[in-house]
XYZ file of N, CA and C in Angstrom:
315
model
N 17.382 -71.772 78.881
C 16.085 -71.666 78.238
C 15.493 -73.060 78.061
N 14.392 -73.260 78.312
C 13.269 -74.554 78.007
C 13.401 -74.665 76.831
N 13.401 -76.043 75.890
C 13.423 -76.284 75.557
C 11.610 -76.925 74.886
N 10.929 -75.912 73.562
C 10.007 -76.392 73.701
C 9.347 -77.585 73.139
N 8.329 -77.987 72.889
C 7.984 -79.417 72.269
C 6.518 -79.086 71.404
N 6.219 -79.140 70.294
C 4.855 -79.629 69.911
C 4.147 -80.645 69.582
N 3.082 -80.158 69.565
C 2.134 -81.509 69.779
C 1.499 -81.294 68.051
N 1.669 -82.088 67.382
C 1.015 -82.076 65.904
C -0.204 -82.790 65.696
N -1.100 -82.704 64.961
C -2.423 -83.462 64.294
C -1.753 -83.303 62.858
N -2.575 -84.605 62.403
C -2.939 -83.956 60.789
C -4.091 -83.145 60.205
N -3.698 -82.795 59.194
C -4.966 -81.658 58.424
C -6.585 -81.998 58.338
N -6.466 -83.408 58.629
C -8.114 -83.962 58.749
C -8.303 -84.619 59.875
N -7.822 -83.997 61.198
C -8.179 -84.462 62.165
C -9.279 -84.218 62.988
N -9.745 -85.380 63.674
C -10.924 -85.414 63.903
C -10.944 -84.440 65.188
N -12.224 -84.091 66.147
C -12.386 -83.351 67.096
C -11.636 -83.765 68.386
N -12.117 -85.060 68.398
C -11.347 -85.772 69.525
C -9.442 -85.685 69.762
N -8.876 -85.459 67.887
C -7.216 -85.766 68.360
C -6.843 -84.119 68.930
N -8.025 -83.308 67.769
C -8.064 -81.893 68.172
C -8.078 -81.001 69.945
N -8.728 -82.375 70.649
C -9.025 -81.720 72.022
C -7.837 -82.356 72.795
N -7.790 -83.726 72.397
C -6.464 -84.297 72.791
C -4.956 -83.353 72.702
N -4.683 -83.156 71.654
C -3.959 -82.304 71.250
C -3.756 -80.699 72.388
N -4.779 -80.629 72.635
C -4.743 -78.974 73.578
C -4.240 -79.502 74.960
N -5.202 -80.739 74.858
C -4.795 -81.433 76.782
C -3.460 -81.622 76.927
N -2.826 -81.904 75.909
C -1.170 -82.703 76.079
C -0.287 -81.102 75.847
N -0.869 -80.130 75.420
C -0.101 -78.679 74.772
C 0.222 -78.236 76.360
N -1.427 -78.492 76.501
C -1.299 -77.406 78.080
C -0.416 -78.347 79.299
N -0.418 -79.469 79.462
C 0.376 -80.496 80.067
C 1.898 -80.223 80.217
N 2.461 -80.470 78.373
C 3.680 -79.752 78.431
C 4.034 -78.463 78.686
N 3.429 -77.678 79.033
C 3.518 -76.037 79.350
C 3.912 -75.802 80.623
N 3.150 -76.462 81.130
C 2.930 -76.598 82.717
C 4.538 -77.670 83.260
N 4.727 -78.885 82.475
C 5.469 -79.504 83.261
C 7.067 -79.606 82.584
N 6.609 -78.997 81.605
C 8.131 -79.163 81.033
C 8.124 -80.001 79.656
N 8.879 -80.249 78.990
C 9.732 -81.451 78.195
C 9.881 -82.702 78.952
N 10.559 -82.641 79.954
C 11.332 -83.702 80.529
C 10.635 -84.755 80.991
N 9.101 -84.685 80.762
C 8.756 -85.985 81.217
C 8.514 -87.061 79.841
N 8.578 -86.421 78.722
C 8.720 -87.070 77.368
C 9.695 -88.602 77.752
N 10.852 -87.851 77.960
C 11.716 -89.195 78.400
C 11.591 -90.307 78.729
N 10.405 -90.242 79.364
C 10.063 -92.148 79.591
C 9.332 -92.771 79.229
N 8.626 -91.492 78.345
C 7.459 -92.314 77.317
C 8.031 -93.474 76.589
N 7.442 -94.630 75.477
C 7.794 -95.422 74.843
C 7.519 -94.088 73.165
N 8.403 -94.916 72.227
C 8.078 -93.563 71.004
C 6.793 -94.067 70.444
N 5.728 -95.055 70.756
C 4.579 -94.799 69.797
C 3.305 -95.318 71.031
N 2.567 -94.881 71.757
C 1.348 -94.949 72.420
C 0.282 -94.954 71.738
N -0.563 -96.339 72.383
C -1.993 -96.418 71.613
C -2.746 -96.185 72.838
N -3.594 -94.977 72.333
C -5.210 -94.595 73.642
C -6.181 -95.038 72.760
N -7.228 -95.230 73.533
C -8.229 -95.477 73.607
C -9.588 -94.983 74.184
N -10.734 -94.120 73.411
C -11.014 -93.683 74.049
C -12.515 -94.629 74.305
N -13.199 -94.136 75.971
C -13.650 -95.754 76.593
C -14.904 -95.350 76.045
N -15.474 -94.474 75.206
C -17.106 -94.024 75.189
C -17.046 -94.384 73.945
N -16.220 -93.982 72.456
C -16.558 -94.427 71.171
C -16.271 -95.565 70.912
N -14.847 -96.096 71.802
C -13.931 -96.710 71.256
C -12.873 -96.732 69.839
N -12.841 -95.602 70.051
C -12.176 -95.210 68.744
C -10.518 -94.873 69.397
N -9.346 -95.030 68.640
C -8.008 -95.645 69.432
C -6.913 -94.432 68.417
N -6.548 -93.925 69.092
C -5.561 -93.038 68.580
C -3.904 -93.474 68.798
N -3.370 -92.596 67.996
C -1.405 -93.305 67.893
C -0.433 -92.000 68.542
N -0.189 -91.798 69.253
C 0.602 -90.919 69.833
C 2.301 -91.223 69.752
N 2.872 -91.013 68.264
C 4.152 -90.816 68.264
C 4.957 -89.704 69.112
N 6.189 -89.692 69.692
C 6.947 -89.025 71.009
C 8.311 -89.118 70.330
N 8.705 -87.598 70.124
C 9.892 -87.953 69.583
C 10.528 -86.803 70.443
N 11.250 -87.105 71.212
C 12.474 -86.661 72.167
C 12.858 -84.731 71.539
N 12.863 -84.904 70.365
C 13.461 -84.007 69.672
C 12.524 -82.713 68.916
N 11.443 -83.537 69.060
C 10.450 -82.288 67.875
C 9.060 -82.697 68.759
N 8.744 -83.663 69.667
C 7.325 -83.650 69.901
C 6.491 -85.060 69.997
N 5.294 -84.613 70.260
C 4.300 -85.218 69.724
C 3.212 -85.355 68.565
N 3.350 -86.702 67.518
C 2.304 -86.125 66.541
C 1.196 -87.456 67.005
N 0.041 -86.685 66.703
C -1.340 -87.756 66.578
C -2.020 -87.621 65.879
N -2.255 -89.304 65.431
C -2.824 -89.872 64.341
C -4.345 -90.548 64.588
N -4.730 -91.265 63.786
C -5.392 -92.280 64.348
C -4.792 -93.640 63.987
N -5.660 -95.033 64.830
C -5.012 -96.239 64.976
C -5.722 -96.997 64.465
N -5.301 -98.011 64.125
C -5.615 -98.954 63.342
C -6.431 -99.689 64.456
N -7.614 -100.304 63.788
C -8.741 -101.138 64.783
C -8.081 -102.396 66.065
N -6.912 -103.186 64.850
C -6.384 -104.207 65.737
C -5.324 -103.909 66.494
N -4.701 -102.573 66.695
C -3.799 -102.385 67.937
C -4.305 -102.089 68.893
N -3.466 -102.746 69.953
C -3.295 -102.493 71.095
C -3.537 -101.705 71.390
N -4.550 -101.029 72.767
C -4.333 -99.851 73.184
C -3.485 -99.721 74.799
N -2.825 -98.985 74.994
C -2.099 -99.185 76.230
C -2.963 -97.893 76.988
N -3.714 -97.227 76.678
C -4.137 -96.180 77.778
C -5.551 -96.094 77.231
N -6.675 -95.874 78.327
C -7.613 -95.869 77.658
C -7.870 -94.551 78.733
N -8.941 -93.795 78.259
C -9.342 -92.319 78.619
C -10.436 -91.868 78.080
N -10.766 -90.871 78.810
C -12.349 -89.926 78.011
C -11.865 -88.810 77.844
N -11.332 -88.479 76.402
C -10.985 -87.414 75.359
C -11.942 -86.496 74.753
N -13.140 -87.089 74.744
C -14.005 -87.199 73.480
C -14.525 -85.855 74.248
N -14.076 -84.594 73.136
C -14.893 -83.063 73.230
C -16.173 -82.877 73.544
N -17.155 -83.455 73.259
C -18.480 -83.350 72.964
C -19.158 -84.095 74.194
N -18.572 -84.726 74.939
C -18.807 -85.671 76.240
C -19.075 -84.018 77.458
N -18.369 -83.342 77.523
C -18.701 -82.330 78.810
C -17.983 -82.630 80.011
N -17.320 -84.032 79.993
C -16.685 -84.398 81.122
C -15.098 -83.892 81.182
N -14.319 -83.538 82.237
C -13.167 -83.464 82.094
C -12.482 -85.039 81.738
N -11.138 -84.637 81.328
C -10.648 -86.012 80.781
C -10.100 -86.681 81.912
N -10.373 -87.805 81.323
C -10.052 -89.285 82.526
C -8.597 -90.040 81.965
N -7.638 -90.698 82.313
C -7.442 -91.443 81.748
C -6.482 -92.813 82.411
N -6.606 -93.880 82.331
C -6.240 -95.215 83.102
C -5.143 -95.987 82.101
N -4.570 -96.249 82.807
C -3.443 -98.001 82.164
C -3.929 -99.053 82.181
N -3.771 -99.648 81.098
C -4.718 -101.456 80.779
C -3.418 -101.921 80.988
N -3.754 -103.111 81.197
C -2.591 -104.183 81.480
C -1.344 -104.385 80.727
N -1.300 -103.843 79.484
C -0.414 -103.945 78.118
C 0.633 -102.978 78.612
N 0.404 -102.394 79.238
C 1.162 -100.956 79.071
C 3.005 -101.086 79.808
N 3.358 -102.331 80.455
C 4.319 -102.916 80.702
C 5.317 -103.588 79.116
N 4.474 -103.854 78.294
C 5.498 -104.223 77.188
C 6.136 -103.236 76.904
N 5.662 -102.278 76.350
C 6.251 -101.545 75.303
C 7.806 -100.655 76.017
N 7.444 -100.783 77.698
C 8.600 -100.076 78.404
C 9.298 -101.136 78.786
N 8.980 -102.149 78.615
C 9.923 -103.122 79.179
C 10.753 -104.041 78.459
N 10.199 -103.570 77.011
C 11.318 -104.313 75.746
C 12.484 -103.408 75.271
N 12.256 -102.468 75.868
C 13.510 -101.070 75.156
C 14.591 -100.612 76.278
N 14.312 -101.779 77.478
C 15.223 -102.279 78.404
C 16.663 -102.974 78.206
């Protein structure tokens, strides 16, 4: 049996972690658990139209929860999340995105 994973928000989350949240549900549905594994445990996105930067904790064991991020972090993925845009979602690697996998080496 699969082993399943959720994806959490908090109770005052905005629309954007809300749509985020469905994209990554239906993702894991489709591909499994197993690509969790090579995530790093805390991802900063970015999304490229508000600029507003979300925290994607990954925990092997229970999931994904998302938050939002603090103005001065890093973002390692930037993307178009944003519900209200009409576009399907985009999303790219900024240059950063080598630390965070390459210190837990």
């Amino acid at each position: 049996m699969a082993q399943l994973f959720s994806v959490m928000t908090q109770s005052n989350a905005a629309p954007m972690e809300l749509n985020l949240a469905r994209i990554l549900r239906t993702s894991l549905r489709q591909t499994g658990g197993g690509q969790l594994a090579g995530l790093p445990s805390t991802l900063i996105l970015q999304d490229t139209k508000t600029r507003l930067k979300l925290r994607l904790v990954v925990n092997l064991k229970t999931g994904i929860t998302i938050s939002s991020a603090r103005k001065t972090e890093t973002a390692l993925v930037e993307g178009l999340f944003d519900p209200f845009s009409g576009e399907p979602p985009k999303f790219k690697l900024r240059g950063a995105w080598r630390k965070p996998l390459l210190k837990g080496r």
